[in-house]
Amino acid sequence: MSMNSFGHLFRVTTWGESHGPALGATVDGCPPGVAITESLIQHWLDKRKPGQNKYTTQRREADEVRILSGVFEGQTTGTPVQLMIENTDQRSKDYGDIAEKFRPGHADITYWQKYGVRDYRGGGRSSARETAARVAAGGLARAALATLAPEVQITGYMTQIGPHGIDRDRFDWDQIDQNPFWTPDAVAAAEWADYLDGLRKSGNSVGAIIEVVARGVPAGLGAPVYGKLDTDLAAAMMSINAVKGVEIGEGMAAAMLTGEENADEIFLGNDGKPVYSSNHAGGILGGISTGQDIVVRFAVKPTSSILKARQTITKGGQAAEIITKGRHDPCVGIRAVPVGEAMMACVILDHILLHRGQIGGAVGETRGRIG
Amino acid sequence: MSMNSFGHLFRVTTWGESHGPALGATVDGCPPGVAITESLIQHWLDKRKPGQNKYTTQRREADEVRILSGVFEGQTTGTPVQLMIENTDQRSKDYGDIAEKFRPGHADITYWQKYGVRDYRGGGRSSARETAARVAAGGLARAALATLAPEVQITGYMTQIGPHGIDRDRFDWDQIDQNPFWTPDAVAAAEWADYLDGLRKSGNSVGAIIEVVARGVPAGLGAPVYGKLDTDLAAAMMSINAVKGVEIGEGMAAAMLTGEENADEIFLGNDGKPVYSSNHAGGILGGISTGQDIVVRFAVKPTSSILKARQTITKGGQAAEIITKGRHDPCVGIRAVPVGEAMMACVILDHILLHRGQIGGAVGETRGRIG
Amino acid sequence: MSMNSFGHLFRVTTWGESHGPALGATVDGCPPGVAITESLIQHWLDKRKPGQNKYTTQRREADEVRILSGVFEGQTTGTPVQLMIENTDQRSKDYGDIAEKFRPGHADITYWQKYGVRDYRGGGRSSARETAARVAAGGLARAALATLAPEVQITGYMTQIGPHGIDRDRFDWDQIDQNPFWTPDAVAAAEWADYLDGLRKSGNSVGAIIEVVARGVPAGLGAPVYGKLDTDLAAAMMSINAVKGVEIGEGMAAAMLTGEENADEIFLGNDGKPVYSSNHAGGILGGISTGQDIVVRFAVKPTSSILKARQTITKGGQAAEIITKGRHDPCVGIRAVPVGEAMMACVILDHILLHRGQIGGAVGETRGRIG
Amino acid sequence: MSMNSFGHLFRVTTWGESHGPALGATVDGCPPGVAITESLIQHWLDKRKPGQNKYTTQRREADEVRILSGVFEGQTTGTPVQLMIENTDQRSKDYGDIAEKFRPGHADITYWQKYGVRDYRGGGRSSARETAARVAAGGLARAALATLAPEVQITGYMTQIGPHGIDRDRFDWDQIDQNPFWTPDAVAAAEWADYLDGLRKSGNSVGAIIEVVARGVPAGLGAPVYGKLDTDLAAAMMSINAVKGVEIGEGMAAAMLTGEENADEIFLGNDGKPVYSSNHAGGILGGISTGQDIVVRFAVKPTSSILKARQTITKGGQAAEIITKGRHDPCVGIRAVPVGEAMMACVILDHILLHRGQIGGAVGETRGRIG
């Protein structure tokens, strides 16, 4: 009943608060024999790290990960891997003003109501800082995938910021790493830069949509009916701070399609594996991977900490107006890209292990042969 | 690692295939002292039952539930409750044609690949028939809620079928039970009737969107950060057959909002509890209920079994054309309404028990007082 | 948090009361492709069935198992297997006298205190009748083992009844099926027959010790440090009704040994696998199987339902004397033999699946090679 | 499927190796509002700390615990509590000799076979050093019990070392803290001192029996049938390094009793609660606490690292003789006393939370009233 844990066989427990001494991930169930170093994990943390450009919070954290257990002579041992990140920049004085007032749209008030504890230092456990631990765990998951299923490739990118979406016709995989928004559409990137500049100056924030794609995932992963691959992905993405919607393949738009339109027709590929005419399904049928790309999208709401005055109440029950100063992201969705990738990596690895336990055989080996 | 189970303390395991002798739900963790009878559960099963109007499958099942354990003298005992539904109409001969061919958009092919078993009898475990067991469990959850938190009211309804959405200005709670689509918009209901008639005649199908609202849910429910109330709801809804997207509150549209727009401002109500100016959050902040209505939406893709010819392959690897005869729903989303309600009931009850275990106190009692 | 479930990947949930309409086991996680029939499971149920000789309760139950799901054309499909046993002989009138009085040494009083429900009909869920569901699940586990690890052989037998233990020098595997006590010592069997006759006539009961051995278990099974093979076996055996102690290998007597005596010396066998000079460890080191016989022992306390008058109180709080009439086992330990075997089968299978998920490779394949 | 975790609602995950940089416990599910400091936990760690007298290993570890998360202003917040202990004395050079040879009776060989990793530095994860993390978690559990159920008192003590048991007639609670063996029998303590001196000089080791008693535990705790209080205690104790047997109340000796002897007769106490004439049951009936003392015993085998020469093999498959130098406990059972107490504290707390979630009401409140 560990509610700070996710995963079945690759099980990640995150711990730590925004302004405590440290935070981290206790990862249980990583297979032995996976080559891993701190710098391999650091690579992904650096991608998420705040303060890298003017579109993300100016809080500066080294976000240096230490491996405290589970690794010996450069390889995992099969025992729990403890990944710790010390908090270095804990300027909690910035938050003095919100010790009493609840921020509209923020978890301040519900944490207070539930736990009766007001950890006003940057949101405590509800802070997006918790996602650093997810990214660290995701780095380990990627390393394990590199050993067990090297053909799996996981890439996240932004498709929408506020009213501005990408143009799929301009989709370019190579563009993703070339702009601060990890978007495959260079034109959109330029547009967003201007748009966010304006927002930031006005002290406002905005939501975003992130898409994460896993390519090279073998058919057969997923554990119907309550550990379906899409079920676990939906939970993984919805658990990320500020996420309000999750879609697989066509997502909500599937409601608008007819059965004829939605049917991804099946052909036999040259390698004897099924080939599909389209991917409305997002790579998952009946909760099980088809071998096509796994496509997940999620929407992140705008940061609730803004410079715009909003009505609220205090812990003492008084009406108040609140303006949240401090260092916040005008679009927290940007930093959600590596987080979404990390969750995808963890879920895919977990289901590879689970499939192996339930069905046996090598990864990517399916029981039912076609042809 | 029970992948046919969901819930933490109120734990439901469903079992059974579309055309086996029976199916059901093994419910573990129902509190003792809940008044329950078979007819109380039957009420909800009847709502979901196929063959009730021309818009749902013509398969006729009595769907009579039997309580085999866990209830003594009209009350739950605290031991597992076994809810069994016998299959009576198992005309599996209808399915002969698809024993070899895989239906595009259906789990046929992935189940075969994963398990190496071809239970062609109506989809076996991947059939939407499995949801009858969920509805039975949901009936028990509702009975437990009636005892523990009688103010909780759960209502599902359709908001969209194909291109036709409801008009929120015509929203009428009382209308929901008055039409075969459980929609609060009487005008939309009439429109949909025509639209579906046309689709059915042409042998096609269509997707839909269902919204489920829980009113009267106390503040403080939800277990951050991986057992958040919205995380569990996302998983619950995504696990339903054919669901491709899940939204909380604003959902995907949250991406389009600014922080200023999205902030549900807070005021103090006459009863000393917080009152919000709006509910963009869908009743959940930081994974914890605010006391507002919990609002969840999910999209159901169109039924994959259609009379339209589609290209596919056979188990033997041959190219083929498939037309799926048999008794299918032109809009499986209709029957998903009571299923969504059932999942909501189970999740809310589960989190009431979990909150009690973690925090203590009566249901609806929060640790942090305001004012 | 399913407390009526055990196992990690092979997960068994038992349900049902002594005098309800039925009881059974919902088994989730059985691998697909296991050949299974009702009669294969019935074989083990018949071994446990009451009323077979004068040393066990005279309640007569057909104990016929039905497979309601998860099996298609004689093979498991990978979906949940529902094993149901209907109760036929529910003479609950016999129990009238104990509806009010609590039996000393029985769960009557604690179930009442915990749940506030008095299911006086034969103990309800606390009845040893629940173990029939375990034996059914164990039958399925044995069938899966026959496919996955055919060299595994599981045998239980009694080693002690009251003050009378077996003589290890007379240990004869072939004798076990030849007497009503499943004991390998024919002389002890004769002794026990006389002893139990006397006890039964005097209306008394007695405890017993059962030993269960698994031969042919590959090295490497077990998941340190809280899913150790011995940890799971201890939990499995302690969960059986009336069990008060569990031992692995030397068990409690290990306290009396020196390190020199206890060290099972290691040699290299002809097949390149380790061979041990002795088996004080009971086949488990550090929670992981060594490849030697797994040896578990457990003690069953005497049946609490006896004809001897004991002091007790009523539900209403009145002092009372109680004599429990009805059909009870003078030595409930006898029927615990097949139950212990079933638990062993489930645990071994579960750890084979878990090992496969965590480490990969074929069953019995270990990662570390010696030599 | 976290195999380095235990507990249902109070969930402890331990991590770390004997000679890595640190080890610790990630505790999820501790209720909010529990007063806790590092020194409260340190108290229990100091009790377990090695090198305190000549009867335990001379390895010197500061064993200083740091709280890295989950505590704010001296109180738990309801979020995960990270308890970290840095390893300071990692003289791994002492272990050079055993990098190749497997110690008979030690987990060296099975860890190698399972994981294919040879962490020869003091046993890695299989080292008894892991129990420091349990003791830290147990310290937190005790603090939570002090808030939730202050009447609960947990005490462990030794009852047997090798052939020398205590005399129950000399049992004196006050004696337990007065000798290095935590034994209630002062005469036995003196005897054991002599006996262990001899053993240590000869380079041998010996087993022991520890008894842990929880007084003041309310009736009604325990979750039949696979989360019984005794089932969880058996698993908890068997998971401790070197434990080979677990007993509840009469334990294995229950096999020798008749039903008449074993029945703890019931009377009504002055406070309206049941009073028992004896406690053969060890405070648990049907897996649920009776309100009597909970009595658990476990046997610890002798340390396998001894100076006596034993036959073994090397990783390379060569026959060899082994003598384990280094700093080891002649009787590792001594340090198991605080570990057993810690496990008891965690299990009791966990079941208090679970009972609250399942049944509701205050701790110690039962649903069924007597009288």
PDB file of N, CA and C in Angstrom, chain A residues 1-4 8-9 11 13-17 21-22 26 28 32 68-70 72-73 76-77 79-80 82 84 115 117-121 125, chain D residues 1-4 8-9 11 13-17 21-22 26 28 32 66 68-70 72-73 76-77 79-80 82 84 115 117-121 125:
ATOM      1  N   MET A   1       0.850  -1.209   0.000  1.00  0.00           N
ATOM      2  CA  MET A   1       0.000   0.000   0.000  1.00  0.00           C
ATOM      3  C   MET A   1       0.873   1.243   0.000  1.00  0.00           C
ATOM      4  N   SER A   2       1.984   1.089  -0.734  1.00  0.00           N
ATOM      5  CA  SER A   2       2.945   2.172  -0.762  1.00  0.00           C
ATOM      6  C   SER A   2       2.452   3.176  -1.792  1.00  0.00           C
ATOM      7  N   MET A   3       1.954   4.327  -1.340  1.00  0.00           N
ATOM      8  CA  MET A   3       1.337   5.287  -2.242  1.00  0.00           C
ATOM      9  C   MET A   3       2.341   6.265  -2.822  1.00  0.00           C
ATOM     10  N   ASN A   4       3.586   6.103  -2.441  1.00  0.00           N
ATOM     11  CA  ASN A   4       4.636   6.884  -3.063  1.00  0.00           C
ATOM     12  C   ASN A   4       5.479   5.983  -3.959  1.00  0.00           C
ATOM     13  N   HIS A   8       5.201  -2.491 -10.999  1.00  0.00           N
ATOM     14  CA  HIS A   8       4.896  -3.809 -10.459  1.00  0.00           C
ATOM     15  C   HIS A   8       6.187  -4.544 -10.107  1.00  0.00           C
ATOM     16  N   LEU A   9       7.001  -4.844 -11.090  1.00  0.00           N
ATOM     17  CA  LEU A   9       8.264  -5.528 -10.807  1.00  0.00           C
ATOM     18  C   LEU A   9       9.432  -4.548 -10.767  1.00  0.00           C
ATOM     19  N   ARG A  11       9.952  -1.330  -9.388  1.00  0.00           N
ATOM     20  CA  ARG A  11       9.133  -0.542  -8.474  1.00  0.00           C
ATOM     21  C   ARG A  11       9.916   0.649  -7.928  1.00  0.00           C
ATOM     22  N   THR A  13       9.969   4.063  -5.618  1.00  0.00           N
ATOM     23  CA  THR A  13       9.389   4.842  -4.523  1.00  0.00           C
ATOM     24  C   THR A  13      10.130   6.166  -4.458  1.00  0.00           C
ATOM     25  N   THR A  14       9.404   7.262  -4.658  1.00  0.00           N
ATOM     26  CA  THR A  14      10.089   8.546  -4.533  1.00  0.00           C
ATOM     27  C   THR A  14       9.836   9.127  -3.152  1.00  0.00           C
ATOM     28  N   TRP A  15      10.766   9.929  -2.691  1.00  0.00           N
ATOM     29  CA  TRP A  15      10.686  10.519  -1.352  1.00  0.00           C
ATOM     30  C   TRP A  15      11.327  11.912  -1.397  1.00  0.00           C
ATOM     31  N   GLY A  16      10.956  12.739  -0.464  1.00  0.00           N
ATOM     32  CA  GLY A  16      11.615  14.032  -0.349  1.00  0.00           C
ATOM     33  C   GLY A  16      10.735  15.210  -0.690  1.00  0.00           C
ATOM     34  N   GLU A  17      11.068  16.334  -0.082  1.00  0.00           N
ATOM     35  CA  GLU A  17      10.304  17.550  -0.258  1.00  0.00           C
ATOM     36  C   GLU A  17      11.127  18.588  -1.001  1.00  0.00           C
ATOM     37  N   PRO A  21      16.373  18.401   3.119  1.00  0.00           N
ATOM     38  CA  PRO A  21      17.791  18.223   2.820  1.00  0.00           C
ATOM     39  C   PRO A  21      18.051  17.488   1.499  1.00  0.00           C
ATOM     40  N   ALA A  22      17.168  16.584   1.120  1.00  0.00           N
ATOM     41  CA  ALA A  22      17.415  15.786  -0.077  1.00  0.00           C
ATOM     42  C   ALA A  22      16.109  15.165  -0.546  1.00  0.00           C
ATOM     43  N   THR A  26      13.937   5.320  -4.449  1.00  0.00           N
ATOM     44  CA  THR A  26      14.366   3.989  -4.053  1.00  0.00           C
ATOM     45  C   THR A  26      13.809   3.036  -5.102  1.00  0.00           C
ATOM     46  N   ASP A  28      13.361  -0.594  -6.570  1.00  0.00           N
ATOM     47  CA  ASP A  28      13.463  -2.012  -6.238  1.00  0.00           C
ATOM     48  C   ASP A  28      13.038  -2.823  -7.458  1.00  0.00           C
ATOM     49  N   PRO A  32      19.624  -7.482 -12.282  1.00  0.00           N
ATOM     50  CA  PRO A  32      21.071  -7.413 -12.086  1.00  0.00           C
ATOM     51  C   PRO A  32      21.779  -7.351 -13.438  1.00  0.00           C
ATOM     52  N   LEU A  68      23.526   5.354  -4.000  1.00  0.00           N
ATOM     53  CA  LEU A  68      23.966   4.945  -2.667  1.00  0.00           C
ATOM     54  C   LEU A  68      23.940   3.439  -2.456  1.00  0.00           C
ATOM     55  N   SER A  69      23.291   2.725  -3.338  1.00  0.00           N
ATOM     56  CA  SER A  69      23.207   1.268  -3.137  1.00  0.00           C
ATOM     57  C   SER A  69      22.805   0.577  -4.424  1.00  0.00           C
ATOM     58  N   GLY A  70      22.970  -0.728  -4.441  1.00  0.00           N
ATOM     59  CA  GLY A  70      22.455  -1.539  -5.544  1.00  0.00           C
ATOM     60  C   GLY A  70      23.358  -1.617  -6.758  1.00  0.00           C
ATOM     61  N   PHE A  72      27.431  -2.257  -7.986  1.00  0.00           N
ATOM     62  CA  PHE A  72      28.757  -2.699  -7.559  1.00  0.00           C
ATOM     63  C   PHE A  72      29.617  -2.850  -8.800  1.00  0.00           C
ATOM     64  N   GLU A  73      30.740  -2.221  -8.792  1.00  0.00           N
ATOM     65  CA  GLU A  73      31.658  -2.297  -9.931  1.00  0.00           C
ATOM     66  C   GLU A  73      30.951  -1.977 -11.251  1.00  0.00           C
ATOM     67  N   THR A  76      24.386  -3.078 -11.841  1.00  0.00           N
ATOM     68  CA  THR A  76      23.364  -3.324 -10.822  1.00  0.00           C
ATOM     69  C   THR A  76      23.532  -4.746 -10.290  1.00  0.00           C
ATOM     70  N   THR A  77      23.153  -4.891  -9.015  1.00  0.00           N
ATOM     71  CA  THR A  77      23.334  -6.200  -8.363  1.00  0.00           C
ATOM     72  C   THR A  77      22.020  -6.954  -8.185  1.00  0.00           C
ATOM     73  N   THR A  79      19.755  -5.693  -6.151  1.00  0.00           N
ATOM     74  CA  THR A  79      19.247  -5.176  -4.874  1.00  0.00           C
ATOM     75  C   THR A  79      18.790  -3.729  -5.078  1.00  0.00           C
ATOM     76  N   PRO A  80      18.089  -3.141  -4.090  1.00  0.00           N
ATOM     77  CA  PRO A  80      17.520  -1.812  -4.314  1.00  0.00           C
ATOM     78  C   PRO A  80      18.575  -0.756  -4.656  1.00  0.00           C
ATOM     79  N   GLN A  82      19.419   3.057  -4.579  1.00  0.00           N
ATOM     80  CA  GLN A  82      19.008   4.321  -3.962  1.00  0.00           C
ATOM     81  C   GLN A  82      19.644   5.472  -4.735  1.00  0.00           C
ATOM     82  N   MET A  84      19.928   9.443  -4.782  1.00  0.00           N
ATOM     83  CA  MET A  84      19.687  10.601  -3.920  1.00  0.00           C
ATOM     84  C   MET A  84      20.166  11.885  -4.591  1.00  0.00           C
ATOM     85  N   TYR A 115      -3.663  16.499   5.678  1.00  0.00           N
ATOM     86  CA  TYR A 115      -2.615  16.118   6.626  1.00  0.00           C
ATOM     87  C   TYR A 115      -2.546  17.004   7.861  1.00  0.00           C
ATOM     88  N   VAL A 117      -0.810  19.550   8.079  1.00  0.00           N
ATOM     89  CA  VAL A 117       0.567  20.048   8.142  1.00  0.00           C
ATOM     90  C   VAL A 117       0.717  21.076   7.032  1.00  0.00           C
ATOM     91  N   ARG A 118       1.308  22.220   7.358  1.00  0.00           N
ATOM     92  CA  ARG A 118       1.477  23.258   6.349  1.00  0.00           C
ATOM     93  C   ARG A 118       2.962  23.413   6.065  1.00  0.00           C
ATOM     94  N   ASP A 119       3.451  22.614   5.120  1.00  0.00           N
ATOM     95  CA  ASP A 119       4.849  22.743   4.719  1.00  0.00           C
ATOM     96  C   ASP A 119       4.889  23.776   3.601  1.00  0.00           C
ATOM     97  N   TYR A 120       4.984  25.034   4.016  1.00  0.00           N
ATOM     98  CA  TYR A 120       4.862  26.139   3.058  1.00  0.00           C
ATOM     99  C   TYR A 120       6.122  26.325   2.226  1.00  0.00           C
ATOM    100  N   ARG A 121       7.168  25.592   2.568  1.00  0.00           N
ATOM    101  CA  ARG A 121       8.446  25.790   1.867  1.00  0.00           C
ATOM    102  C   ARG A 121       8.380  25.253   0.437  1.00  0.00           C
ATOM    103  N   ARG A 125       6.006  18.353  -0.440  1.00  0.00           N
ATOM    104  CA  ARG A 125       5.988  17.140  -1.265  1.00  0.00           C
ATOM    105  C   ARG A 125       5.183  17.346  -2.544  1.00  0.00           C
TER     106      ARG A 125
ATOM    107  N   MET D   1       5.253  -5.020  -6.243  1.00  0.00           N
ATOM    108  CA  MET D   1       6.078  -6.245  -6.166  1.00  0.00           C
ATOM    109  C   MET D   1       7.458  -5.913  -5.626  1.00  0.00           C
ATOM    110  N   SER D   2       7.396  -5.011  -4.637  1.00  0.00           N
ATOM    111  CA  SER D   2       8.619  -4.535  -4.046  1.00  0.00           C
ATOM    112  C   SER D   2       9.074  -5.559  -3.020  1.00  0.00           C
ATOM    113  N   MET D   3      10.124  -6.291  -3.315  1.00  0.00           N
ATOM    114  CA  MET D   3      10.540  -7.392  -2.455  1.00  0.00           C
ATOM    115  C   MET D   3      11.504  -6.954  -1.372  1.00  0.00           C
ATOM    116  N   ASN D   4      11.796  -5.667  -1.360  1.00  0.00           N
ATOM    117  CA  ASN D   4      12.592  -5.131  -0.264  1.00  0.00           C
ATOM    118  C   ASN D   4      11.713  -4.257   0.612  1.00  0.00           C
ATOM    119  N   HIS D   8       1.689  -3.186   5.076  1.00  0.00           N
ATOM    120  CA  HIS D   8       0.581  -2.902   4.175  1.00  0.00           C
ATOM    121  C   HIS D   8       0.363  -1.394   4.086  1.00  0.00           C
ATOM    122  N   LEU D   9      -0.023  -0.773   5.184  1.00  0.00           N
ATOM    123  CA  LEU D   9      -0.226   0.681   5.174  1.00  0.00           C
ATOM    124  C   LEU D   9       0.993   1.419   5.727  1.00  0.00           C
ATOM    125  N   ARG D  11       4.508   1.097   5.356  1.00  0.00           N
ATOM    126  CA  ARG D  11       5.300   0.287   4.425  1.00  0.00           C
ATOM    127  C   ARG D  11       6.759   0.712   4.454  1.00  0.00           C
ATOM    128  N   THR D  13      10.627   0.119   3.127  1.00  0.00           N
ATOM    129  CA  THR D  13      11.531  -0.432   2.120  1.00  0.00           C
ATOM    130  C   THR D  13      12.947  -0.194   2.589  1.00  0.00           C
ATOM    131  N   THR D  14      13.689  -1.268   2.808  1.00  0.00           N
ATOM    132  CA  THR D  14      15.084  -1.063   3.206  1.00  0.00           C
ATOM    133  C   THR D  14      15.976  -1.182   1.983  1.00  0.00           C
ATOM    134  N   TRP D  15      17.102  -0.500   2.038  1.00  0.00           N
ATOM    135  CA  TRP D  15      18.043  -0.472   0.915  1.00  0.00           C
ATOM    136  C   TRP D  15      19.456  -0.368   1.474  1.00  0.00           C
ATOM    137  N   GLY D  16      20.421  -0.778   0.685  1.00  0.00           N
ATOM    138  CA  GLY D  16      21.817  -0.592   1.086  1.00  0.00           C
ATOM    139  C   GLY D  16      22.545  -1.880   1.390  1.00  0.00           C
ATOM    140  N   GLU D  17      23.848  -1.820   1.192  1.00  0.00           N
ATOM    141  CA  GLU D  17      24.693  -2.974   1.398  1.00  0.00           C
ATOM    142  C   GLU D  17      25.625  -2.757   2.579  1.00  0.00           C
ATOM    143  N   PRO D  21      28.148   3.015   0.408  1.00  0.00           N
ATOM    144  CA  PRO D  21      28.268   4.305   1.095  1.00  0.00           C
ATOM    145  C   PRO D  21      27.249   4.501   2.212  1.00  0.00           C
ATOM    146  N   ALA D  22      26.056   3.913   2.063  1.00  0.00           N
ATOM    147  CA  ALA D  22      25.028   4.141   3.072  1.00  0.00           C
ATOM    148  C   ALA D  22      23.969   3.052   2.964  1.00  0.00           C
ATOM    149  N   THR D  26      13.185   3.568   3.595  1.00  0.00           N
ATOM    150  CA  THR D  26      12.214   4.507   3.062  1.00  0.00           C
ATOM    151  C   THR D  26      10.867   4.077   3.634  1.00  0.00           C
ATOM    152  N   ASP D  28       6.969   4.585   4.008  1.00  0.00           N
ATOM    153  CA  ASP D  28       5.810   5.242   3.418  1.00  0.00           C
ATOM    154  C   ASP D  28       4.573   4.857   4.221  1.00  0.00           C
ATOM    155  N   PRO D  32       0.528  11.359   9.682  1.00  0.00           N
ATOM    156  CA  PRO D  32       1.032  12.701   9.976  1.00  0.00           C
ATOM    157  C   PRO D  32       0.843  13.020  11.461  1.00  0.00           C
ATOM    158  N   ARG D  66      20.064   9.775   9.874  1.00  0.00           N
ATOM    159  CA  ARG D  66      19.620  11.108   9.456  1.00  0.00           C
ATOM    160  C   ARG D  66      18.218  10.985   8.858  1.00  0.00           C
ATOM    161  N   LEU D  68      15.893  12.398   6.241  1.00  0.00           N
ATOM    162  CA  LEU D  68      16.051  13.242   5.045  1.00  0.00           C
ATOM    163  C   LEU D  68      14.742  13.783   4.497  1.00  0.00           C
ATOM    164  N   SER D  69      13.638  13.235   4.957  1.00  0.00           N
ATOM    165  CA  SER D  69      12.357  13.700   4.412  1.00  0.00           C
ATOM    166  C   SER D  69      11.209  13.286   5.313  1.00  0.00           C
ATOM    167  N   GLY D  70      10.054  13.880   5.084  1.00  0.00           N
ATOM    168  CA  GLY D  70       8.836  13.436   5.748  1.00  0.00           C
ATOM    169  C   GLY D  70       8.613  14.008   7.132  1.00  0.00           C
ATOM    170  N   PHE D  72       8.729  17.655   9.402  1.00  0.00           N
ATOM    171  CA  PHE D  72       8.796  19.121   9.337  1.00  0.00           C
ATOM    172  C   PHE D  72       8.482  19.672  10.718  1.00  0.00           C
ATOM    173  N   GLU D  73       9.365  20.474  11.219  1.00  0.00           N
ATOM    174  CA  GLU D  73       9.188  21.071  12.539  1.00  0.00           C
ATOM    175  C   GLU D  73       8.886  20.019  13.613  1.00  0.00           C
ATOM    176  N   THR D  76       5.955  14.298  11.806  1.00  0.00           N
ATOM    177  CA  THR D  76       5.781  13.677  10.495  1.00  0.00           C
ATOM    178  C   THR D  76       4.690  14.421   9.732  1.00  0.00           C
ATOM    179  N   THR D  77       4.846  14.445   8.394  1.00  0.00           N
ATOM    180  CA  THR D  77       3.918  15.205   7.556  1.00  0.00           C
ATOM    181  C   THR D  77       2.948  14.303   6.796  1.00  0.00           C
ATOM    182  N   THR D  79       4.132  12.265   4.492  1.00  0.00           N
ATOM    183  CA  THR D  79       4.883  11.915   3.279  1.00  0.00           C
ATOM    184  C   THR D  79       6.008  10.951   3.657  1.00  0.00           C
ATOM    185  N   PRO D  80       6.675  10.334   2.657  1.00  0.00           N
ATOM    186  CA  PRO D  80       7.667   9.304   2.992  1.00  0.00           C
ATOM    187  C   PRO D  80       8.801   9.824   3.873  1.00  0.00           C
ATOM    188  N   GLN D  82      12.522   9.292   4.935  1.00  0.00           N
ATOM    189  CA  GLN D  82      13.765   8.629   4.529  1.00  0.00           C
ATOM    190  C   GLN D  82      14.724   8.635   5.701  1.00  0.00           C
ATOM    191  N   MET D  84      18.411   7.536   6.744  1.00  0.00           N
ATOM    192  CA  MET D  84      19.678   7.117   6.146  1.00  0.00           C
ATOM    193  C   MET D  84      20.762   6.953   7.197  1.00  0.00           C
ATOM    194  N   TYR D 115      21.924 -13.985  -8.732  1.00  0.00           N
ATOM    195  CA  TYR D 115      22.153 -12.680  -9.342  1.00  0.00           C
ATOM    196  C   TYR D 115      23.375 -12.632 -10.259  1.00  0.00           C
ATOM    197  N   VAL D 117      26.239 -11.890  -9.306  1.00  0.00           N
ATOM    198  CA  VAL D 117      27.066 -10.789  -8.816  1.00  0.00           C
ATOM    199  C   VAL D 117      27.687 -11.258  -7.501  1.00  0.00           C
ATOM    200  N   ARG D 118      28.977 -11.036  -7.369  1.00  0.00           N
ATOM    201  CA  ARG D 118      29.642 -11.472  -6.132  1.00  0.00           C
ATOM    202  C   ARG D 118      30.093 -10.234  -5.373  1.00  0.00           C
ATOM    203  N   ASP D 119      29.177  -9.723  -4.528  1.00  0.00           N
ATOM    204  CA  ASP D 119      29.539  -8.588  -3.687  1.00  0.00           C
ATOM    205  C   ASP D 119      30.141  -9.167  -2.410  1.00  0.00           C
ATOM    206  N   TYR D 120      31.428  -9.427  -2.474  1.00  0.00           N
ATOM    207  CA  TYR D 120      32.120 -10.139  -1.391  1.00  0.00           C
ATOM    208  C   TYR D 120      32.359  -9.245  -0.186  1.00  0.00           C
ATOM    209  N   ARG D 121      32.058  -7.943  -0.324  1.00  0.00           N
ATOM    210  CA  ARG D 121      32.368  -7.011   0.766  1.00  0.00           C
ATOM    211  C   ARG D 121      31.420  -7.204   1.940  1.00  0.00           C
ATOM    212  N   ARG D 125      24.207  -7.209   0.391  1.00  0.00           N
ATOM    213  CA  ARG D 125      22.850  -7.014   0.868  1.00  0.00           C
ATOM    214  C   ARG D 125      22.415  -8.107   1.837  1.00  0.00           C
TER     215      ARG D 125
END
